[in-house]
CSV table of C-alpha atoms in Angstrom, one decimal:
chain,number,residue,atom,x,y,z
A,1,UNK,CA,-111.3,49.8,98.5
A,2,UNK,CA,-109.5,50.4,95.2
A,3,UNK,CA,-106.2,50.8,97.1
A,4,UNK,CA,-106.7,47.4,98.8
A,5,UNK,CA,-107.5,45.7,95.5
A,6,UNK,CA,-104.5,47.2,93.9
A,7,UNK,CA,-102.3,46.0,96.8
A,8,UNK,CA,-103.7,42.5,96.6
A,9,UNK,CA,-103.2,42.4,92.8
A,10,UNK,CA,-99.6,43.5,93.2
A,11,UNK,CA,-99.0,40.8,95.8
A,12,UNK,CA,-100.5,38.2,93.5
A,13,UNK,CA,-98.2,39.3,90.7
A,14,UNK,CA,-95.2,38.9,93.1
A,15,UNK,CA,-96.1,35.4,94.1
A,16,UNK,CA,-96.7,34.3,90.5
A,17,UNK,CA,-93.3,35.6,89.4
A,18,UNK,CA,-90.3,33.0,89.6
A,19,UNK,CA,-88.2,34.1,92.6
A,20,UNK,CA,-90.9,36.6,93.7
A,21,UNK,CA,-92.6,36.8,97.1
A,22,UNK,CA,-90.9,35.1,100.1
A,23,UNK,CA,-88.3,33.4,97.9
A,24,UNK,CA,-87.1,36.7,96.6
A,25,UNK,CA,-86.8,38.0,100.2
A,26,UNK,CA,-84.6,35.1,101.1
A,27,UNK,CA,-82.3,35.4,98.1
A,28,UNK,CA,-78.8,36.2,99.2
A,29,UNK,CA,-78.4,39.9,98.2
A,30,UNK,CA,-74.6,39.7,98.4
A,31,UNK,CA,-74.3,37.1,95.6
A,32,UNK,CA,-73.9,39.4,92.6
A,33,UNK,CA,-72.7,39.3,89.0
A,34,UNK,CA,-70.7,36.4,87.6
A,35,UNK,CA,-69.0,35.3,90.7
A,36,UNK,CA,-70.0,37.0,94.0
A,37,UNK,CA,-67.5,38.1,96.6
A,38,UNK,CA,-69.0,37.1,100.1
A,39,UNK,CA,-67.5,34.3,102.1
A,40,UNK,CA,-68.4,31.6,104.6
A,41,UNK,CA,-68.9,29.1,107.5
A,42,UNK,CA,-68.2,25.3,108.5
A,43,UNK,CA,-69.3,21.5,108.0
A,44,UNK,CA,-70.3,17.8,108.8
A,45,UNK,CA,-70.9,14.3,107.5
A,46,UNK,CA,-69.3,11.0,106.1
A,47,UNK,CA,-70.4,8.3,103.6
A,48,UNK,CA,-69.2,6.4,100.6
A,49,UNK,CA,-70.3,6.7,96.9
A,50,UNK,CA,-72.7,3.8,97.0
A,51,UNK,CA,-74.4,5.2,100.1
A,52,UNK,CA,-74.8,8.5,98.4
A,53,UNK,CA,-76.6,6.9,95.5
A,54,UNK,CA,-79.1,5.4,97.9
A,55,UNK,CA,-80.4,8.9,98.8
A,56,UNK,CA,-82.6,10.0,95.9
A,57,UNK,CA,-82.1,13.6,94.8
A,58,UNK,CA,-85.7,13.5,93.6
A,59,UNK,CA,-86.8,13.6,97.2
A,60,UNK,CA,-85.4,17.2,97.5
A,61,UNK,CA,-87.8,20.1,97.4
A,62,UNK,CA,-88.6,21.0,93.8
A,63,UNK,CA,-88.8,24.7,94.7
A,64,UNK,CA,-85.1,24.8,95.6
A,65,UNK,CA,-84.1,25.9,92.0
A,66,UNK,CA,-85.2,29.5,91.5
A,67,UNK,CA,-84.7,31.5,88.3
A,68,UNK,CA,-83.8,35.1,89.3
A,69,UNK,CA,-82.9,38.3,87.5
A,70,UNK,CA,-79.2,37.7,88.4
A,71,UNK,CA,-79.3,34.1,87.0
A,72,UNK,CA,-80.1,30.8,88.6
A,73,UNK,CA,-80.2,30.1,92.3
A,74,UNK,CA,-80.3,26.9,94.3
A,75,UNK,CA,-81.1,26.6,98.0
A,76,UNK,CA,-79.1,23.5,99.3
A,77,UNK,CA,-81.2,20.9,101.1
A,78,UNK,CA,-78.8,20.5,104.1
A,79,UNK,CA,-80.7,17.7,105.7
A,80,UNK,CA,-80.4,15.7,102.5
A,81,UNK,CA,-76.7,16.5,102.1
A,82,UNK,CA,-76.1,15.3,105.7
A,83,UNK,CA,-77.9,12.0,104.9
A,84,UNK,CA,-75.5,11.6,102.0
A,85,UNK,CA,-72.5,12.1,104.4
A,86,UNK,CA,-71.6,15.4,102.7
A,87,UNK,CA,-70.2,18.5,104.4
A,88,UNK,CA,-72.7,21.2,105.4
A,89,UNK,CA,-71.9,24.7,106.5
A,90,UNK,CA,-73.7,24.5,109.8
A,91,UNK,CA,-71.6,21.9,111.7
A,92,UNK,CA,-68.4,23.5,112.9
A,93,UNK,CA,-66.6,20.4,114.1
A,94,UNK,CA,-66.8,16.9,112.7
A,95,UNK,CA,-64.4,14.2,111.7
A,96,UNK,CA,-65.0,14.6,108.0
A,97,UNK,CA,-64.8,18.4,108.3
A,98,UNK,CA,-61.4,18.2,110.0
A,99,UNK,CA,-60.1,15.7,107.5
A,100,UNK,CA,-61.0,18.0,104.5
A,101,UNK,CA,-59.5,21.0,106.3
A,102,UNK,CA,-56.2,19.1,106.3
A,103,UNK,CA,-56.7,17.8,102.7
A,104,UNK,CA,-57.4,21.3,101.3
A,105,UNK,CA,-54.5,23.1,103.1
A,106,UNK,CA,-51.7,22.0,100.8
A,107,UNK,CA,-53.9,22.7,97.7
A,108,UNK,CA,-54.5,26.2,98.9
A,109,UNK,CA,-50.8,26.7,99.7
A,110,UNK,CA,-50.0,25.7,96.1
A,111,UNK,CA,-52.5,28.2,94.8
A,112,UNK,CA,-50.7,30.9,96.9
A,113,UNK,CA,-47.3,29.6,95.6
A,114,UNK,CA,-46.2,28.7,99.1
A,115,UNK,CA,-46.3,25.0,98.6
A,116,UNK,CA,-43.7,22.3,97.7
A,117,UNK,CA,-44.0,23.1,94.0
A,118,UNK,CA,-45.1,26.0,91.8
A,119,UNK,CA,-47.2,25.5,88.7
A,120,UNK,CA,-49.4,27.6,86.4
A,121,UNK,CA,-53.2,27.5,87.0
A,122,UNK,CA,-52.8,26.0,90.5
A,123,UNK,CA,-56.3,27.3,91.2
A,124,UNK,CA,-57.7,24.8,88.6
A,125,UNK,CA,-58.1,21.5,90.5
A,126,UNK,CA,-59.3,18.3,88.9
A,127,UNK,CA,-60.7,15.5,91.1
A,128,UNK,CA,-60.6,12.2,89.4
A,129,UNK,CA,-60.0,8.5,89.9
A,130,UNK,CA,-58.7,5.5,87.9
A,131,UNK,CA,-62.0,3.7,87.8
A,132,UNK,CA,-65.6,4.2,88.8
A,133,UNK,CA,-67.1,3.9,92.3
A,134,UNK,CA,-64.0,5.2,94.1
A,135,UNK,CA,-65.6,8.3,95.5
A,136,UNK,CA,-64.4,11.1,93.2
A,137,UNK,CA,-67.7,13.0,93.1
A,138,UNK,CA,-68.1,12.6,96.9
A,139,UNK,CA,-64.6,14.0,97.3
A,140,UNK,CA,-65.0,16.8,94.8
A,141,UNK,CA,-68.2,18.1,96.5
A,142,UNK,CA,-66.7,17.9,100.0
A,143,UNK,CA,-63.6,19.6,98.9
A,144,UNK,CA,-65.5,22.4,97.2
A,145,UNK,CA,-67.7,23.0,100.2
A,146,UNK,CA,-64.7,22.9,102.5
A,147,UNK,CA,-62.8,25.5,100.5
A,148,UNK,CA,-65.9,27.6,100.2
A,149,UNK,CA,-65.8,27.9,104.0
A,150,UNK,CA,-62.5,29.8,103.8
A,151,UNK,CA,-63.0,33.5,104.5
A,152,UNK,CA,-61.0,34.7,101.5
A,153,UNK,CA,-61.9,32.2,98.7
A,154,UNK,CA,-64.7,31.8,96.2
A,155,UNK,CA,-65.3,28.3,94.7
A,156,UNK,CA,-66.8,27.1,91.4
A,157,UNK,CA,-67.6,23.4,91.3
A,158,UNK,CA,-67.7,22.3,87.7
A,159,UNK,CA,-69.5,19.0,86.8
A,160,UNK,CA,-66.8,18.0,84.3
A,161,UNK,CA,-67.9,14.3,84.0
A,162,UNK,CA,-69.9,15.2,81.0
A,163,UNK,CA,-70.6,11.6,79.9
A,164,UNK,CA,-72.0,10.7,83.3
A,165,UNK,CA,-72.7,13.9,85.3
A,166,UNK,CA,-73.7,13.5,88.9
A,167,UNK,CA,-72.1,16.3,91.0
A,168,UNK,CA,-74.9,18.9,90.4
A,169,UNK,CA,-77.6,16.2,90.7
A,170,UNK,CA,-76.2,15.1,94.1
A,171,UNK,CA,-76.6,18.7,95.3
A,172,UNK,CA,-80.2,18.6,94.2
A,173,UNK,CA,-79.6,21.0,91.2
A,174,UNK,CA,-82.0,20.2,88.4
A,175,UNK,CA,-80.9,22.7,85.8
A,176,UNK,CA,-79.9,20.8,82.6
A,177,UNK,CA,-77.9,23.5,80.7
A,178,UNK,CA,-74.2,24.0,81.6
A,179,UNK,CA,-70.6,23.6,80.4
A,180,UNK,CA,-71.3,21.9,77.1
A,181,UNK,CA,-74.0,24.4,76.2
A,182,UNK,CA,-71.5,27.2,76.7
A,183,UNK,CA,-69.1,25.5,74.3
A,184,UNK,CA,-71.5,24.3,71.6
A,185,UNK,CA,-72.2,27.7,70.1
A,186,UNK,CA,-75.9,27.7,71.1
A,187,UNK,CA,-75.5,31.2,72.7
A,188,UNK,CA,-75.5,30.1,76.4
A,189,UNK,CA,-73.3,32.3,78.5
A,190,UNK,CA,-71.3,31.6,81.7
A,191,UNK,CA,-73.4,34.0,83.7
A,192,UNK,CA,-76.6,32.3,82.6
A,193,UNK,CA,-75.3,28.8,83.2
A,194,UNK,CA,-73.8,29.3,86.6
A,195,UNK,CA,-76.0,28.3,89.6
A,196,UNK,CA,-75.6,30.4,92.7
A,197,UNK,CA,-76.2,28.6,96.1
A,198,UNK,CA,-77.0,29.8,99.5
A,199,UNK,CA,-73.4,29.1,100.5
A,200,UNK,CA,-72.6,32.7,99.4
A,201,UNK,CA,-69.1,31.9,97.9
A,202,UNK,CA,-70.0,28.6,96.2
A,203,UNK,CA,-71.2,28.4,92.6
A,204,UNK,CA,-71.9,25.3,90.6
A,205,UNK,CA,-71.7,24.8,86.8
A,206,UNK,CA,-73.6,21.7,85.6
A,207,UNK,CA,-72.2,19.5,82.8
A,208,UNK,CA,-74.9,20.6,80.3
A,209,UNK,CA,-76.9,18.7,77.8
A,210,UNK,CA,-75.3,15.4,76.5
A,211,UNK,CA,-73.3,16.0,73.3
A,212,UNK,CA,-71.8,13.4,70.9
A,213,UNK,CA,-68.7,15.5,70.4
A,214,UNK,CA,-68.1,16.3,74.1
A,215,UNK,CA,-64.4,15.5,74.0
A,216,UNK,CA,-63.9,17.8,71.0
A,217,UNK,CA,-65.8,20.6,72.7
A,218,UNK,CA,-63.6,20.3,75.8
A,219,UNK,CA,-60.5,20.4,73.6
A,220,UNK,CA,-61.7,23.5,71.7
A,221,UNK,CA,-60.3,27.0,71.6
A,222,UNK,CA,-63.5,28.2,73.3
A,223,UNK,CA,-62.8,25.9,76.2
A,224,UNK,CA,-59.2,27.2,76.5
A,225,UNK,CA,-60.5,30.7,76.7
A,226,UNK,CA,-63.1,29.7,79.3
A,227,UNK,CA,-60.4,28.1,81.4
A,228,UNK,CA,-58.2,31.2,81.2
A,229,UNK,CA,-61.2,33.3,82.3
A,230,UNK,CA,-61.8,30.9,85.2
A,231,UNK,CA,-58.2,31.0,86.3
A,232,UNK,CA,-57.4,34.7,86.1
A,233,UNK,CA,-60.6,36.7,86.4
A,234,UNK,CA,-60.6,36.8,90.2
A,235,UNK,CA,-57.5,36.2,92.4
A,236,UNK,CA,-59.5,34.5,95.1
A,237,UNK,CA,-61.2,31.9,92.8
A,238,UNK,CA,-60.7,28.2,93.1
A,239,UNK,CA,-62.2,26.0,90.4
A,240,UNK,CA,-62.8,22.3,91.2
A,241,UNK,CA,-63.6,19.9,88.3
A,242,UNK,CA,-65.3,16.6,89.0
A,243,UNK,CA,-63.7,14.7,86.1
A,244,UNK,CA,-64.4,11.3,84.5
A,245,UNK,CA,-62.2,8.4,85.6
A,246,UNK,CA,-58.8,8.5,83.9
A,247,UNK,CA,-58.9,5.0,82.5
A,248,UNK,CA,-62.5,5.0,81.2
A,249,UNK,CA,-63.1,8.3,79.4
A,250,UNK,CA,-61.2,10.4,76.9
A,251,UNK,CA,-62.5,13.7,78.4
A,252,UNK,CA,-60.4,13.2,81.5
A,253,UNK,CA,-57.1,13.4,79.5
A,254,UNK,CA,-58.3,16.6,77.8
A,255,UNK,CA,-59.3,18.2,81.2
A,256,UNK,CA,-56.0,17.1,82.9
A,257,UNK,CA,-53.9,19.1,80.4
A,258,UNK,CA,-55.6,22.4,81.5
A,259,UNK,CA,-55.3,21.8,85.2
A,260,UNK,CA,-52.6,23.0,87.7
A,261,UNK,CA,-53.4,20.4,90.4
A,262,UNK,CA,-54.9,16.9,90.0
A,263,UNK,CA,-56.2,15.0,93.0
A,264,UNK,CA,-56.7,11.3,92.3
A,265,UNK,CA,-59.0,9.4,94.6
A,266,UNK,CA,-58.0,5.9,95.4
A,267,UNK,CA,-60.4,3.5,97.2
A,268,UNK,CA,-58.8,1.5,100.0
A,269,UNK,CA,-59.0,-2.3,99.4
A,270,UNK,CA,-60.7,-1.7,96.1
A,271,UNK,CA,-58.6,0.1,93.5
A,272,UNK,CA,-56.0,-2.3,92.0
A,273,UNK,CA,-52.4,-1.1,92.2
A,274,UNK,CA,-51.9,-1.5,88.4
A,275,UNK,CA,-54.9,0.8,87.8
A,276,UNK,CA,-53.4,3.5,90.0
A,277,UNK,CA,-50.0,3.3,88.2
A,278,UNK,CA,-51.7,3.2,84.8
A,279,UNK,CA,-53.8,6.3,85.6
A,280,UNK,CA,-50.8,8.2,87.0
A,281,UNK,CA,-48.8,7.4,83.8
A,282,UNK,CA,-51.4,9.1,81.7
A,283,UNK,CA,-50.9,12.4,83.5
A,284,UNK,CA,-48.5,15.1,82.4
A,285,UNK,CA,-45.8,15.2,85.1
A,286,UNK,CA,-45.5,19.0,85.2
A,287,UNK,CA,-48.7,19.0,87.2
A,288,UNK,CA,-49.0,18.8,91.0
A,289,UNK,CA,-50.5,15.4,91.5
A,290,UNK,CA,-52.1,14.4,94.8
A,291,UNK,CA,-53.5,11.0,96.0
A,292,UNK,CA,-56.5,10.8,98.3
A,293,UNK,CA,-57.3,7.5,100.1
A,294,UNK,CA,-61.0,7.1,100.3
A,295,UNK,CA,-63.2,4.4,102.0
A,296,UNK,CA,-60.4,3.5,104.5
A,297,UNK,CA,-61.8,1.5,107.3
A,298,UNK,CA,-59.7,2.0,110.5
A,299,UNK,CA,-58.5,-0.9,112.6
A,300,UNK,CA,-58.9,-1.0,116.4
A,301,UNK,CA,-56.9,1.6,118.1
A,302,UNK,CA,-56.5,3.8,115.0
A,303,UNK,CA,-56.9,7.5,115.7
A,304,UNK,CA,-59.9,7.7,113.3
A,305,UNK,CA,-62.0,5.6,115.5
A,306,UNK,CA,-65.1,4.1,113.9
A,307,UNK,CA,-66.5,4.8,110.5
A,308,UNK,CA,-64.7,5.9,107.3
A,309,UNK,CA,-61.3,7.6,107.2
A,310,UNK,CA,-59.7,9.7,104.5
A,311,UNK,CA,-56.0,9.8,104.0
A,312,UNK,CA,-54.0,11.5,101.4
A,313,UNK,CA,-50.5,11.7,100.1
A,314,UNK,CA,-48.8,14.0,97.6
A,315,UNK,CA,-46.3,13.2,94.8
A,316,UNK,CA,-44.8,15.9,92.7
A,317,UNK,CA,-43.7,15.6,89.1
A,318,UNK,CA,-42.2,12.2,88.2
A,319,UNK,CA,-42.1,11.1,91.8
A,320,UNK,CA,-45.9,10.5,91.7
A,321,UNK,CA,-45.5,7.9,89.0
A,322,UNK,CA,-42.4,6.3,90.5
A,323,UNK,CA,-43.8,5.5,93.9
A,324,UNK,CA,-45.7,2.3,92.8
A,325,UNK,CA,-48.7,3.4,94.8
A,326,UNK,CA,-51.0,1.0,96.6
A,327,UNK,CA,-53.2,1.5,99.6
A,328,UNK,CA,-50.3,0.7,101.9
A,329,UNK,CA,-48.1,3.4,100.5
A,330,UNK,CA,-50.6,6.2,100.7
A,331,UNK,CA,-50.6,8.0,104.0
A,332,UNK,CA,-53.3,6.6,106.3
A,333,UNK,CA,-53.9,9.8,108.1
A,334,UNK,CA,-54.4,13.4,106.7
């Protein structure tokens, strides 16, 4: 009888411990340390930014965020992600999965120094836009998940839109501490701030608590050291920043200086041509600058068929600013 009571008491302790019991059994054992080295699967979905906002992250299971001995862990609510049109790792073939496979390929080639141009820190990729509502967060999340499906890449998605963070929230992550807390001298470390997910080679770094000197923190020496660590610590690492819009926040200019590649999202029939040109003029032309056409509605007979299409075009160096880009000059197909 004493043995049975001790066993029941031990089980009760396990269930009352965060991450204990069944959740502990389901925790990915291969995701270890700061980054983790295991790799991954496939995808599905399609929707615009407004439609994403209509799906409330608060409806996601509150138990998906689990503190563990190795740090913080989040189990992605795949059904909710599919409702938001985001890629998920369980659908091997879909239109949006194929489109992002094509979009990511030149980015990866540039990282491997096999692309059209060679730059430093090519594995640091900023996804931004000229204005709000063009789909940059949607694109950043899908790009991160798509690259995480590569067999030889690990991905860190950073919520760099520190004034209006939404990337982590849209994935259902409720942890508040993140990037700004690492930079503000409060003692938060990268290993404690990172959130592991059940896509084994995908990590998320939330924006952190709101700070009145966010721009100065991002421009600090501590941030420069952090970016060097992100860029060089592991050769298979790809870091994707969801950045504020270029024309609306000073933080985006600071982040852009640290990147090797910049992907600017342009909303078809929405983003004014002058806004695209103005945004491109604010970028240092020694970066690899890409344009991604979002919210493109295909016409009858177009190969995309019904629904949304995603096109992209690349400009390198000064060429990107000289093109006079509008929605007709960006490639209509990946």
